[in-house]
C-alpha cells in the first residue's frame, strides 16, 4: 500500500481503535466454531463494510491492527471474495 493509504488507515484506526479492539476481544472470547474464528471475522467484516462503506482491504487492515488474527481475517476474505 502506498504512503497516503497507510496514513489514512492510521487516522481511521486512531478514531475507531476502541471499537475495533472491542470487536476483536469479543471475537477472541467466543468459542471457536470455525478455524481461526474466520466465521466471526467474516460477519464483522461484512457488517463494517455495510456501515462504513470502506474497502474490504482497509477493514481487514484495521482489524489486524486491533489485534485480529491475520489468518482468520484472510480466511474470511477468501470466502467473501468468492
Tab-separated table of C-alpha atoms in Angstrom:
chain	number	residue	atom	x	y	z
A	1	UNK	CA	0.000	0.000	0.000
A	2	UNK	CA	1.198	3.481	-0.645
A	3	UNK	CA	2.036	6.076	1.994
A	4	UNK	CA	-1.238	8.012	1.687
A	5	UNK	CA	-3.328	4.902	2.205
A	6	UNK	CA	-1.269	3.940	5.251
A	7	UNK	CA	-1.677	7.443	6.691
A	8	UNK	CA	-5.438	7.248	6.167
A	9	UNK	CA	-5.554	3.847	7.830
A	10	UNK	CA	-3.599	5.316	10.751
A	11	UNK	CA	-6.107	8.163	11.063
A	12	UNK	CA	-9.078	5.805	10.874
A	13	UNK	CA	-7.550	3.484	13.436
A	14	UNK	CA	-6.950	6.369	15.827
A	15	UNK	CA	-10.602	7.342	15.529
A	16	UNK	CA	-12.006	3.820	15.801
A	17	UNK	CA	-9.444	1.972	17.909
A	18	UNK	CA	-11.664	1.469	20.960
A	19	UNK	CA	-14.479	-0.037	18.902
A	20	UNK	CA	-12.160	-2.174	16.776
A	21	UNK	CA	-10.310	-3.524	19.808
A	22	UNK	CA	-13.653	-4.307	21.455
A	23	UNK	CA	-14.759	-6.244	18.356
A	24	UNK	CA	-11.528	-8.257	18.274
A	25	UNK	CA	-11.618	-9.008	22.021
A	26	UNK	CA	-15.225	-10.154	21.710
A	27	UNK	CA	-14.305	-12.470	18.827
A	28	UNK	CA	-11.349	-13.949	20.714
A	29	UNK	CA	-13.513	-14.658	23.789
A	30	UNK	CA	-16.060	-16.650	21.795
A	31	UNK	CA	-15.715	-20.386	21.380
A	32	UNK	CA	-14.019	-21.106	18.064
A	33	UNK	CA	-16.809	-22.539	15.930
A	34	UNK	CA	-14.716	-22.021	12.790
A	35	UNK	CA	-10.982	-22.314	12.286
A	36	UNK	CA	-9.213	-19.139	13.476
A	37	UNK	CA	-12.662	-17.563	14.026
A	38	UNK	CA	-12.958	-16.882	10.298
A	39	UNK	CA	-16.759	-17.012	10.558
A	40	UNK	CA	-16.796	-14.302	13.226
A	41	UNK	CA	-14.374	-12.166	11.234
A	42	UNK	CA	-16.457	-12.657	8.094
A	43	UNK	CA	-19.540	-11.403	9.905
A	44	UNK	CA	-17.746	-8.366	11.319
A	45	UNK	CA	-16.062	-7.512	8.018
A	46	UNK	CA	-19.352	-7.575	6.121
A	47	UNK	CA	-21.135	-5.557	8.824
A	48	UNK	CA	-18.374	-2.959	8.893
A	49	UNK	CA	-18.494	-2.773	5.088
A	50	UNK	CA	-22.221	-2.032	5.196
A	51	UNK	CA	-21.880	0.540	7.971
A	52	UNK	CA	-18.768	2.368	6.761
A	53	UNK	CA	-18.619	1.626	3.026
A	54	UNK	CA	-14.837	1.252	3.402
A	55	UNK	CA	-12.968	-1.138	1.114
A	56	UNK	CA	-12.598	-4.678	2.400
A	57	UNK	CA	-8.808	-4.323	2.398
A	58	UNK	CA	-8.987	-1.276	4.676
A	59	UNK	CA	-11.365	-3.007	7.087
A	60	UNK	CA	-9.045	-6.002	7.236
A	61	UNK	CA	-6.019	-3.822	7.961
A	62	UNK	CA	-7.942	-2.060	10.739
A	63	UNK	CA	-8.997	-5.364	12.338
A	64	UNK	CA	-5.459	-6.740	12.093
A	65	UNK	CA	-4.116	-3.584	13.699
A	66	UNK	CA	-6.603	-4.043	16.544
A	67	UNK	CA	-5.077	-7.471	17.224
A	68	UNK	CA	-7.246	-9.632	14.986
A	69	UNK	CA	-5.961	-12.925	13.645
A	70	UNK	CA	-4.342	-12.376	10.240
A	71	UNK	CA	-5.096	-15.961	9.287
A	72	UNK	CA	-8.728	-15.740	10.411
A	73	UNK	CA	-9.237	-12.453	8.575
A	74	UNK	CA	-7.534	-13.797	5.454
A	75	UNK	CA	-9.686	-16.942	5.518
A	76	UNK	CA	-12.822	-14.811	5.904
A	77	UNK	CA	-11.827	-12.702	2.907
A	78	UNK	CA	-11.306	-15.810	0.770
A	79	UNK	CA	-14.944	-16.705	1.370
A	80	UNK	CA	-16.226	-13.139	0.926
A	81	UNK	CA	-14.403	-12.789	-2.402
A	82	UNK	CA	-15.866	-15.997	-3.862
